[in-house]
């Protein structure tokens, strides 16, 4: 059986859901950032799959944009994380509740 | 061949993703994430996007993961420990219930007839660097310029956030 668009969409949905569940249930901020990366990566897969289906290379351009956004997000996120760790000596999301009080 | 590539790389990507979530330590999570990105690169290759496959390995599995592992190394002590608090029940439900609903909806919607192959064939040079670059620097040149500003802001922002002596002037 040939592999088509829907195969890739189902796989991307599964990876996105894994990332989403991980983001909610893990309390380590570093692992939460990794889960965001997973979700972005599944979006890339959808872009590439539709690009292949429609025969239009524009989807690849969007994936390149997504690479840049992901890199920027990781750089800023990790810088914030390092700074939080310097101030609070923890990266556990359950203990970083200053804004909730 | 394409079917084999899809199922193999798809399994690698999905198992890597699950590994990130269930890993006990951050380093194991990062290694699983690298695995997931490599599977994703294989899928790009299967989707006749060789340029993206190469960039996925270079940028994601290379640069971004080095950044992650570097920060894990810097924060070694507390981060490496497993999380002390277990996830609360309602938090877990909040994540799992939508996930199960969506997966069930997909499983109901997806009888075998809805899985045809790709409807169109693509030209020989589809996804090679040349056509992608022509598109990127042609139709999307404005987005390309904007994204370079985003990268610049991210770079300056990361430097400003991560400097250690906040009260001293820039050197």
XYZ file of N, CA and C in Angstrom:
816
model
N 0.849 -1.205 0.000
C 0.000 0.000 0.000
C 0.878 1.246 0.000
N 0.512 2.184 -0.853
C 1.305 3.404 -0.948
C 1.093 4.286 0.268
N 2.115 5.049 0.584
C 2.031 5.998 1.687
C 1.560 7.339 1.137
N 0.548 7.909 1.783
C -0.008 9.161 1.284
C -0.033 10.244 2.333
N -0.752 11.308 1.998
C -0.803 12.480 2.875
C -1.317 12.123 4.266
N -2.399 11.311 4.310
C -3.033 11.056 5.605
C -2.137 10.271 6.551
N -1.283 9.399 6.009
C -0.323 8.709 6.870
C 0.505 9.728 7.654
N 0.996 10.734 6.919
C 1.859 11.726 7.568
C 1.070 12.590 8.546
N -0.181 12.889 8.192
C -0.984 13.714 9.103
C -1.248 12.978 10.409
N -1.554 11.679 10.319
C -1.821 10.909 11.544
C -0.557 10.838 12.396
N 0.583 10.590 11.744
C 1.835 10.523 12.510
C 2.128 11.861 13.180
N 1.924 12.966 12.429
C 2.197 14.281 13.008
C 1.262 14.564 14.168
N -0.013 14.144 14.039
C -0.949 14.340 15.149
C -0.495 13.559 16.369
N -0.033 12.328 16.157
C 0.417 11.516 17.287
C 1.607 12.161 17.983
N 2.590 12.628 17.187
C 3.774 13.252 17.795
C 3.376 14.531 18.529
N 2.455 15.296 17.914
C 2.010 16.535 18.566
C 1.349 16.232 19.902
N 0.513 15.178 19.928
C -0.176 14.846 21.178
C 0.807 14.381 22.240
N 1.820 13.603 21.816
C 2.844 13.192 22.784
C 3.531 14.420 23.372
N 3.867 15.374 22.497
C 4.509 16.595 22.984
C 3.605 17.367 23.922
N 2.305 17.427 23.568
C 1.353 18.179 24.393
C 1.206 17.538 25.766
N 1.019 16.212 25.791
C 0.883 15.514 27.073
C 2.148 15.694 27.904
N 3.306 15.577 27.233
C 4.560 15.751 27.961
C 4.688 17.145 28.549
N 4.267 18.148 27.767
C 4.368 19.528 28.261
C 3.531 19.716 29.513
N 2.381 19.052 29.576
C 1.493 19.264 30.723
C 1.930 18.434 31.922
N 2.339 17.178 31.713
C 2.578 16.326 32.892
C 4.000 16.431 33.417
N 4.985 16.855 32.607
C 6.338 16.962 33.143
C 6.501 18.286 33.867
N 7.261 18.278 34.956
C 7.427 19.493 35.740
C 8.808 20.110 35.567
N 9.712 19.392 34.897
C 11.046 19.921 34.642
C 10.975 20.881 33.452
N 11.313 22.153 33.687
C 11.131 23.160 32.642
C 11.943 22.836 31.392
N 13.102 22.215 31.583
C 13.940 21.854 30.435
C 13.226 20.828 29.555
N 12.605 19.828 30.198
C 11.878 18.816 29.425
C 10.640 19.423 28.782
N 10.038 20.423 29.459
C 8.884 21.088 28.857
C 9.297 21.801 27.572
N 10.478 22.439 27.570
C 10.980 23.073 26.336
C 11.187 22.040 25.227
N 11.713 20.859 25.620
C 11.904 19.805 24.613
C 10.575 19.383 24.023
N 9.525 19.361 24.842
C 8.212 18.975 24.327
C 7.681 20.019 23.354
N 7.982 21.300 23.615
C 7.609 22.333 22.648
C 8.312 22.076 21.318
N 9.586 21.675 21.390
C 10.311 21.340 20.165
C 9.626 20.207 19.411
N 9.147 19.214 20.156
C 8.442 18.103 19.497
C 7.219 18.598 18.740
N 6.465 19.502 19.378
C 5.251 19.993 18.726
C 5.600 20.785 17.465
N 6.640 21.634 17.549
C 7.077 22.374 16.360
C 7.517 21.418 15.258
N 8.187 20.342 15.663
C 8.700 19.385 14.689
C 7.549 18.685 13.968
N 6.464 18.394 14.706
C 5.336 17.742 14.038
C 4.671 18.707 13.060
N 4.658 20.003 13.390
C 4.119 20.985 12.445
C 4.956 21.005 11.170
N 6.283 20.920 11.314
C 7.161 20.849 10.137
C 6.791 19.688 9.241
N 6.486 18.551 9.866
C 6.152 17.356 9.095
C 4.882 17.593 8.275
N 3.900 18.267 8.878
C 2.661 18.550 8.142
C 2.937 19.468 6.951
N 3.764 20.500 7.164
C 4.118 21.399 6.067
C 4.754 20.626 4.913
N 5.721 19.771 5.244
C 6.423 19.033 4.195
C 5.478 18.067 3.485
N 4.558 17.433 4.249
C 3.644 16.472 3.632
C 2.694 17.168 2.663
N 2.151 18.328 3.076
C 1.264 19.051 2.163
C 2.028 19.576 0.957
N 3.265 19.964 1.172
C 4.081 20.418 0.059
C 4.238 19.314 -0.983
N 4.459 18.096 -0.499
C 4.597 16.952 -1.405
C 3.278 16.657 -2.108
N 2.167 16.745 -1.349
C 0.862 16.427 -1.921
C 0.485 17.435 -3.018
N 0.731 18.720 -2.739
C 0.320 19.761 -3.677
C 1.374 20.038 -4.743
N 2.556 19.448 -4.599
C 3.603 19.685 -5.579
C 4.113 21.117 -5.590
N 3.968 21.801 -4.450
C 4.389 23.201 -4.351
C 5.503 23.298 -3.313
N 6.606 23.907 -3.681
C 7.769 23.924 -2.805
C 7.640 25.004 -1.716
N 6.538 25.763 -1.718
C 6.375 26.824 -0.725
C 6.352 26.249 0.694
N 5.805 25.034 0.865
C 5.782 24.418 2.195
C 7.174 24.268 2.769
N 8.157 23.999 1.912
C 9.523 23.875 2.403
C 10.034 25.205 2.946
N 9.583 26.303 2.312
C 9.993 27.624 2.807
C 9.441 27.846 4.214
N 8.170 27.415 4.421
C 7.595 27.578 5.763
C 8.364 26.750 6.785
N 8.793 25.557 6.380
C 9.574 24.733 7.310
C 10.875 25.443 7.680
N 11.497 26.097 6.683
C 12.737 26.839 6.985
C 12.462 27.957 7.987
N 11.328 28.667 7.805
C 10.944 29.709 8.760
C 10.774 29.111 10.164
N 10.143 27.911 10.191
C 9.901 27.247 11.469
C 11.213 26.863 12.142
N 12.202 26.468 11.352
C 13.530 26.187 11.914
C 14.057 27.425 12.642
N 13.945 28.572 11.963
C 14.481 29.801 12.557
C 13.732 30.162 13.832
N 12.384 30.021 13.792
C 11.591 30.338 14.977
C 11.947 29.398 16.127
N 12.122 28.111 15.819
C 12.463 27.143 16.861
C 13.823 27.465 17.469
N 14.776 27.833 16.623
C 16.105 28.162 17.141
C 16.030 29.385 18.049
N 15.261 30.409 17.627
C 15.122 31.609 18.453
C 14.441 31.276 19.774
N 13.399 30.435 19.694
C 12.669 30.065 20.902
C 13.574 29.325 21.890
N 14.387 28.409 21.372
C 15.275 27.663 22.264
C 16.311 28.586 22.895
N 16.866 29.496 22.086
C 17.902 30.386 22.623
C 17.339 31.242 23.748
N 16.172 31.872 23.513
C 15.572 32.718 24.536
C 15.126 31.886 25.739
N 14.464 30.746 25.445
C 13.958 29.903 26.534
C 15.064 29.427 27.447
N 16.161 28.970 26.862
C 17.248 28.466 27.695
C 17.936 29.602 28.442
N 18.014 30.796 27.831
C 18.606 31.938 28.544
C 17.763 32.287 29.765
N 16.425 32.294 29.600
C 15.543 32.557 30.735
C 15.716 31.487 31.801
N 15.832 30.229 31.332
C 15.976 29.106 32.263
C 17.246 29.232 33.097
N 18.350 29.570 32.432
C 19.615 29.724 33.149
C 19.495 30.836 34.183
N 18.832 31.939 33.776
C 18.692 33.068 34.700
C 17.808 32.704 35.894
N 16.701 31.984 35.623
C 15.836 31.522 36.719
C 16.625 30.632 37.664
N 17.451 29.765 37.087
C 18.203 28.849 37.948
C 19.199 29.605 38.814
N 19.789 30.678 38.256
C 20.726 31.463 39.063
C 20.010 32.108 40.235
N 18.784 32.581 40.008
C 18.067 33.302 41.049
C 17.392 32.366 42.048
N 16.816 31.270 41.578
C 15.957 30.442 42.419
C 16.542 29.076 42.723
N 17.581 28.665 42.036
C 18.212 27.355 42.232
C 17.234 26.212 42.042
N 16.306 26.365 41.141
C 15.437 25.258 40.765
C 14.922 25.516 39.358
N 14.583 24.447 38.649
C 13.892 24.619 37.371
C 12.574 23.852 37.393
N 12.105 23.500 38.580
C 10.851 22.761 38.699
C 9.684 23.737 38.545
N 8.806 23.450 37.592
C 7.723 24.390 37.292
C 6.789 24.570 38.485
N 6.667 23.543 39.353
C 5.754 23.659 40.491
C 6.274 24.632 41.545
N 7.575 24.909 41.517
C 8.131 25.806 42.533
C 8.279 27.229 42.026
N 8.068 27.442 40.746
C 8.210 28.785 40.175
C 6.823 29.422 40.098
N 6.301 29.811 41.250
C 4.906 30.255 41.308
C 4.782 31.702 41.752
N 5.871 32.490 41.599
C 5.829 33.859 42.113
C 4.672 34.657 41.522
N 4.413 34.469 40.231
C 3.369 35.263 39.590
C 1.970 34.821 39.995
N 1.853 33.630 40.616
C 0.532 33.161 41.029
C 0.144 33.684 42.397
N 1.133 34.220 43.152
C 0.832 34.569 44.539
C 0.266 35.973 44.645
N 9.556 0.882 -1.065
C 10.708 1.558 -0.469
C 10.258 2.768 0.339
N 9.369 3.576 -0.276
C 8.906 4.761 0.433
C 8.074 4.367 1.650
N 7.276 3.279 1.476
C 6.458 2.809 2.596
C 7.348 2.351 3.744
N 8.420 1.596 3.401
C 9.331 1.143 4.452
C 9.964 2.330 5.169
N 10.411 3.323 4.364
C 11.042 4.505 4.968
C 10.070 5.215 5.907
N 8.797 5.323 5.465
C 7.808 5.998 6.304
C 7.608 5.255 7.615
N 7.378 3.932 7.533
C 7.058 3.216 8.765
C 8.260 3.153 9.695
N 9.462 2.966 9.126
C 10.651 2.887 9.982
C 10.930 4.237 10.652
N 11.034 5.292 9.834
C 11.362 6.609 10.396
C 10.228 7.138 11.262
N 8.977 6.826 10.872
C 7.852 7.245 11.697
C 7.895 6.604 13.064
N 8.244 5.294 13.103
C 8.357 4.615 14.387
C 9.477 5.230 15.212
N 10.615 5.530 14.561
C 11.737 6.144 15.283
C 11.313 7.492 15.864
N 10.614 8.294 15.043
C 10.209 9.626 15.491
C 9.246 9.532 16.671
N 8.254 8.631 16.557
C 7.237 8.527 17.606
C 7.839 7.957 18.887
N 8.690 6.926 18.754
C 9.289 6.345 19.958
C 10.231 7.339 20.623
N 10.959 8.110 19.809
C 11.809 9.146 20.381
C 10.997 10.165 21.151
N 9.839 10.543 20.570
C 8.981 11.521 21.242
C 8.475 10.979 22.570
N 8.044 9.710 22.562
C 7.573 9.106 23.811
C 8.717 9.024 24.811
N 9.928 8.736 24.302
C 11.091 8.681 25.182
C 11.355 9.995 25.895
N 11.128 11.112 25.189
C 11.337 12.424 25.819
C 10.420 12.566 27.031
N 9.170 12.106 26.869
C 8.189 12.322 27.931
C 8.444 11.405 29.117
N 8.840 10.129 28.843
C 8.951 9.200 29.961
C 10.363 9.107 30.515
N 11.339 9.834 29.922
C 12.719 9.709 30.386
C 12.833 10.186 31.836
N 13.648 9.493 32.609
C 13.805 9.875 34.007
C 14.750 11.052 34.172
N 15.753 11.156 33.321
C 16.702 12.261 33.447
C 16.661 13.123 32.193
N 17.090 14.377 32.353
C 17.046 15.312 31.230
C 17.988 14.882 30.110
N 19.116 14.257 30.461
C 20.056 13.843 29.415
C 19.448 12.756 28.546
N 18.771 11.785 29.190
C 18.116 10.742 28.399
C 17.017 11.343 27.532
N 16.313 12.329 28.080
C 15.289 13.006 27.284
C 15.885 13.674 26.061
N 17.034 14.338 26.240
C 17.680 15.012 25.113
C 18.113 13.997 24.061
N 18.636 12.849 24.514
C 19.054 11.823 23.547
C 17.848 11.289 22.779
N 16.724 11.087 23.479
C 15.512 10.651 22.787
C 15.053 11.683 21.774
N 15.217 12.957 22.139
C 14.797 14.025 21.225
C 15.655 14.014 19.960
N 16.968 13.747 20.119
C 17.833 13.624 18.943
C 17.342 12.495 18.044
N 16.984 11.358 18.656
C 16.453 10.223 17.899
C 15.207 10.635 17.131
N 14.335 11.362 17.823
C 13.088 11.801 17.186
C 13.375 12.709 15.996
N 14.346 13.611 16.146
C 14.672 14.518 15.050
C 15.292 13.772 13.881
N 16.099 12.733 14.187
C 16.678 11.956 13.092
C 15.585 11.221 12.318
N 14.592 10.671 13.056
C 13.463 10.054 12.368
C 12.736 11.056 11.500
N 12.583 12.268 12.023
C 11.925 13.325 11.259
C 12.715 13.650 9.995
N 14.035 13.652 10.100
C 14.866 13.906 8.913
C 14.657 12.815 7.868
N 14.553 11.559 8.319
C 14.274 10.476 7.383
C 12.940 10.653 6.694
N 11.938 11.142 7.456
C 10.625 11.377 6.849
C 10.687 12.483 5.806
N 11.477 13.529 6.070
C 11.660 14.579 5.068
C 12.262 13.987 3.795
N 13.235 13.080 3.963
C 13.828 12.440 2.793
C 12.769 11.642 2.033
N 11.891 10.946 2.780
C 10.832 10.179 2.120
C 9.844 11.090 1.404
N 9.698 12.318 1.891
C 8.770 13.272 1.280
C 9.428 14.051 0.140
N 10.476 13.520 -0.431
C 11.289 14.191 -1.459
C 11.608 15.633 -1.084
N 12.127 15.801 0.150
C 12.617 17.098 0.593
C 14.036 16.926 1.128
N 14.999 16.590 0.261
C 16.346 16.273 0.764
C 17.026 17.453 1.448
N 16.727 18.675 0.944
C 17.350 19.854 1.544
C 16.902 20.002 2.997
N 15.584 19.804 3.237
C 15.080 19.897 4.606
C 15.639 18.794 5.483
N 15.824 17.603 4.892
C 16.366 16.498 5.682
C 17.769 16.844 6.184
N 18.582 17.408 5.287
C 19.943 17.786 5.695
C 19.894 18.884 6.757
N 19.016 19.882 6.542
C 18.939 20.978 7.510
C 18.419 20.498 8.846
N 17.491 19.545 8.821
C 16.962 19.003 10.079
C 18.090 18.411 10.914
N 18.971 17.652 10.257
C 20.085 17.059 10.994
C 21.049 18.146 11.470
N 21.354 19.104 10.566
C 22.341 20.134 10.925
C 21.818 21.040 12.032
N 20.600 21.579 11.832
C 20.113 22.625 12.719
C 19.506 22.033 14.001
N 18.576 21.068 13.825
C 17.908 20.525 15.004
C 18.800 19.562 15.753
N 19.098 18.418 15.105
C 19.850 17.375 15.792
C 21.259 17.847 16.122
N 21.766 18.834 15.373
C 23.085 19.360 15.667
C 23.022 20.530 16.617
N 22.716 21.719 16.071
C 22.898 22.952 16.830
C 21.976 23.044 18.039
N 20.668 22.823 17.830
C 19.719 23.046 18.924
C 19.955 22.051 20.052
N 20.256 20.790 19.683
C 20.451 19.800 20.738
C 21.756 20.032 21.486
N 22.772 20.554 20.789
C 24.009 20.912 21.496
C 23.711 21.987 22.535
N 22.859 22.949 22.155
C 22.466 24.001 23.096
C 21.778 23.398 24.323
N 20.833 22.479 24.060
C 20.125 21.825 25.169
C 21.107 21.092 26.082
N 21.977 20.281 25.473
C 22.888 19.475 26.292
C 23.862 20.368 27.046
N 24.249 21.499 26.417
C 25.147 22.427 27.090
C 24.492 22.997 28.333
N 23.206 23.372 28.227
C 22.511 23.923 29.396
C 22.313 22.858 30.456
N 22.001 21.619 30.040
C 21.869 20.532 31.018
C 23.185 20.364 31.768
N 24.294 20.457 31.028
C 25.605 20.318 31.665
C 25.842 21.451 32.663
N 25.447 22.696 32.282
C 25.652 23.833 33.179
C 24.840 23.712 34.460
N 23.606 23.227 34.329
C 22.699 23.182 35.480
C 22.749 21.843 36.184
N 23.857 21.117 36.036
C 23.859 19.682 36.257
C 23.063 19.225 37.470
N 23.512 19.613 38.679
C 22.942 19.025 39.880
C 21.438 18.848 39.895
N 20.668 19.912 40.153
C 19.239 19.736 40.391
C 18.474 19.240 39.176
N 18.907 19.658 37.983
C 18.117 19.299 36.811
C 18.176 17.813 36.545
N 19.340 17.215 36.838
C 19.502 15.811 36.515
C 18.649 14.914 37.388
N 18.304 15.405 38.574
C 17.467 14.568 39.430
C 16.104 14.381 38.791
N 15.467 13.270 39.160
C 14.097 13.108 38.709
C 13.225 14.083 39.462
N 12.080 14.381 38.875
C 11.208 15.352 39.504
C 10.698 14.812 40.843
N 10.690 15.692 41.833
C 10.297 15.238 43.165
C 8.786 15.063 43.263
N 8.045 16.003 42.670
C 6.595 15.926 42.788
C 6.025 15.139 41.616
N 5.095 14.257 41.905
C 4.401 13.558 40.844
C 3.384 14.513 40.214
N 3.064 14.350 38.925
C 2.028 15.202 38.339
C 0.682 14.982 39.038
N -0.024 16.074 39.243
C -1.316 15.959 39.913
C -2.312 15.252 39.009
N -3.316 14.665 39.637
C -4.266 13.852 38.880
C -5.008 14.691 37.851
N -5.465 15.873 38.268
C -6.255 16.670 37.324
C -5.392 17.204 36.195
N -4.107 17.442 36.488
C -3.203 17.872 35.409
C -3.060 16.770 34.371
N -2.866 15.543 34.868
C -2.723 14.415 33.955
C -3.984 14.227 33.122
N -5.136 14.340 33.780
C -6.397 14.189 33.046
C -6.542 15.275 31.993
N -6.154 16.503 32.382
C -6.260 17.634 31.458
C -5.469 17.377 30.182
N -4.341 16.653 30.313
C -3.546 16.355 29.124
C -4.067 15.120 28.407
N -4.405 14.082 29.178
C -4.695 12.794 28.549
C -6.069 12.749 27.906
N -7.053 13.412 28.513
C -8.413 13.329 27.974
C -8.496 13.903 26.557
N -8.003 15.134 26.297
C -8.039 15.605 24.908
C -7.245 14.727 23.964
N -6.095 14.217 24.432
C -5.275 13.362 23.572
C -6.044 12.114 23.171
N -6.697 11.475 24.157
C -7.457 10.251 23.855
C -8.626 10.569 22.938
N -9.295 11.704 23.182
C -10.436 12.072 22.334
C -9.982 12.258 20.887
N -8.860 12.978 20.711
C -8.400 13.241 19.348
C -7.973 11.942 18.664
N -7.249 11.093 19.407
C -6.821 9.830 18.810
C -8.018 8.963 18.461
N -9.044 8.948 19.325
C -10.252 8.164 19.032
C -10.956 8.710 17.799
N -11.023 10.047 17.709
C -11.668 10.654 16.538
C -10.930 10.268 15.265
N -9.592 10.309 15.317
C -8.810 9.918 14.142
C -9.060 8.458 13.801
N -9.087 7.583 14.814
C -9.280 6.154 14.561
C -10.654 5.875 13.965
N -11.680 6.636 14.392
C -13.019 6.431 13.837
C -13.088 6.960 12.406
N -12.434 8.124 12.181
C -12.522 8.788 10.888
C -11.731 8.058 9.824
N -10.830 7.175 10.253
C -9.795 6.691 9.346
C -10.000 5.226 8.971
N -11.041 4.877 8.222
C -11.063 3.536 7.655
C -10.001 3.435 6.569
N -9.719 2.219 6.142
C -8.578 2.010 5.244
C -8.707 2.806 3.957
N -9.941 3.052 3.499
C -10.128 3.748 2.230
C -9.625 5.169 2.240
N -9.441 5.735 3.441
C -8.989 7.126 3.497
C -7.472 7.248 3.467
N -6.787 6.192 3.150
C -5.326 6.258 3.114
C -4.810 6.002 1.707
N -5.150 6.860 0.751
C -4.593 6.673 -0.588
C -3.151 7.151 -0.631
N -2.461 6.801 -1.702
C -1.114 7.336 -1.877
C -1.186 8.802 -2.254
N -0.019 9.418 -2.457
C -0.007 10.809 -2.903
C -0.641 10.906 -4.285
N -1.474 11.942 -4.474
C -2.240 12.019 -5.709
C -1.409 12.545 -6.866
N -0.383 13.315 -6.596
C 0.402 13.888 -7.682
C 1.830 13.391 -7.606
N 2.480 13.382 -8.753
C 3.916 13.116 -8.736
C 4.631 14.455 -8.837
N 5.857 14.484 -8.356
C 6.578 15.755 -8.312
C 7.759 15.697 -9.270
N 8.214 16.863 -9.738
C 9.347 16.868 -10.675
C 10.623 16.323 -10.033
N 11.559 16.044 -10.878
C 12.805 15.400 -10.437
C 13.542 16.230 -9.386
N 13.578 17.559 -9.579
C 14.396 18.390 -8.696
C 13.571 18.964 -7.537
N 12.395 18.373 -7.257
C 11.544 18.889 -6.182
C 12.269 18.795 -4.841
N 12.312 19.921 -4.110
C 12.913 19.898 -2.781
C 14.429 19.983 -2.783
N 15.037 20.078 -3.967
C 16.483 20.307 -4.004
C 16.755 21.751 -3.571
N 17.984 22.056 -3.179
C 18.268 23.427 -2.715
C 17.899 24.507 -3.720
N 18.117 24.255 -5.008
C 17.876 25.320 -5.996
C 16.425 25.794 -6.052
N 15.433 24.903 -6.243
C 14.050 25.391 -6.276
C 13.609 26.011 -4.956
N 14.051 25.432 -3.833
C 13.676 25.996 -2.532
C 14.247 27.397 -2.391
N 15.512 27.565 -2.793
C 16.134 28.886 -2.686
C 15.456 29.884 -3.601
N 15.053 29.424 -4.819
C 14.366 30.332 -5.744
C 13.064 30.829 -5.131
N 12.349 29.916 -4.445
C 11.090 30.302 -3.803
C 11.367 31.220 -2.616
N 12.363 30.833 -1.801
C 12.652 31.578 -0.567
C 13.101 32.996 -0.877
N 13.955 33.142 -1.873
C 14.471 34.470 -2.206
C 13.683 35.132 -3.321
N 12.579 34.476 -3.758
C 11.724 35.083 -4.754
C 10.434 35.563 -4.123
N 9.444 34.674 -4.062
C 8.135 35.054 -3.526
C 8.197 35.438 -2.056
N 9.073 34.777 -1.293
C 9.041 34.934 0.161
C 10.224 35.741 0.683
N 10.742 36.629 -0.122
C 11.959 37.336 0.293
C 11.668 38.278 1.473
N 10.442 38.798 1.539
C 10.116 39.693 2.661
C 10.079 38.911 3.975
N 9.432 37.731 3.949
C 9.426 36.876 5.144
C 10.848 36.494 5.534
N 11.692 36.276 4.530
C 13.082 35.920 4.793
C 13.798 37.045 5.538
N 13.546 38.291 5.099
C 14.169 39.427 5.793
C 13.636 39.556 7.218
N 12.327 39.375 7.390
C 11.730 39.489 8.722
C 12.305 38.437 9.661
N 12.467 37.202 9.140
C 12.946 36.138 10.016
C 14.391 36.416 10.429
N 15.133 37.121 9.585
C 16.502 37.457 9.995
C 16.472 38.470 11.133
N 15.459 39.377 11.139
C 15.321 40.298 12.269
C 14.965 39.526 13.538
N 14.066 38.504 13.388
C 13.714 37.676 14.537
C 14.954 37.020 15.125
N 15.816 36.494 14.253
C 17.034 35.845 14.730
C 17.937 36.843 15.457
N 18.029 38.066 14.899
C 18.883 39.078 15.526
C 18.353 39.431 16.913
N 17.015 39.635 17.009
C 16.414 39.978 18.295
C 16.625 38.840 19.301
N 16.472 37.597 18.820
C 16.674 36.458 19.709
C 18.108 36.420 20.221
N 19.057 36.725 19.342
C 20.458 36.684 19.735
C 20.760 37.751 20.782
N 20.306 38.986 20.494
C 20.542 40.067 21.449
C 19.804 39.785 22.762
N 18.567 39.280 22.650
C 17.787 38.983 23.848
C 18.432 37.917 24.705
N 18.938 36.855 24.069
C 19.590 35.796 24.836
C 20.826 36.336 25.540
N 21.595 37.189 24.841
C 22.782 37.779 25.473
C 22.381 38.655 26.662
N 21.329 39.468 26.469
C 20.916 40.377 27.532
C 20.366 39.619 28.724
N 19.631 38.521 28.458
C 19.035 37.761 29.551
C 20.072 36.979 30.340
N 21.057 36.443 29.650
C 21.920 35.460 30.282
C 23.171 36.059 30.900
N 23.366 37.392 30.786
C 24.599 37.928 31.380
C 24.485 37.861 32.899
N 25.620 37.664 33.544
C 25.573 37.329 34.957
C 25.556 38.555 35.851
N 26.255 39.622 35.476
C 26.332 40.781 36.368
C 25.397 41.860 35.848
N 24.182 41.886 36.403
C 23.131 42.712 35.833
C 23.383 44.204 36.044
N 24.038 44.552 37.146
C 24.132 45.968 37.483
C 25.331 46.657 36.859
N 26.168 45.882 36.223
C 27.354 46.502 35.655
C 27.111 46.865 34.206
N 27.798 47.874 33.701
C 27.605 48.249 32.306
C 28.129 47.173 31.374
N 27.632 47.217 30.150
C 28.103 46.279 29.127
C 29.583 46.493 28.890
N 30.270 45.426 28.698
C 31.685 45.551 28.379
C 31.916 45.097 26.945
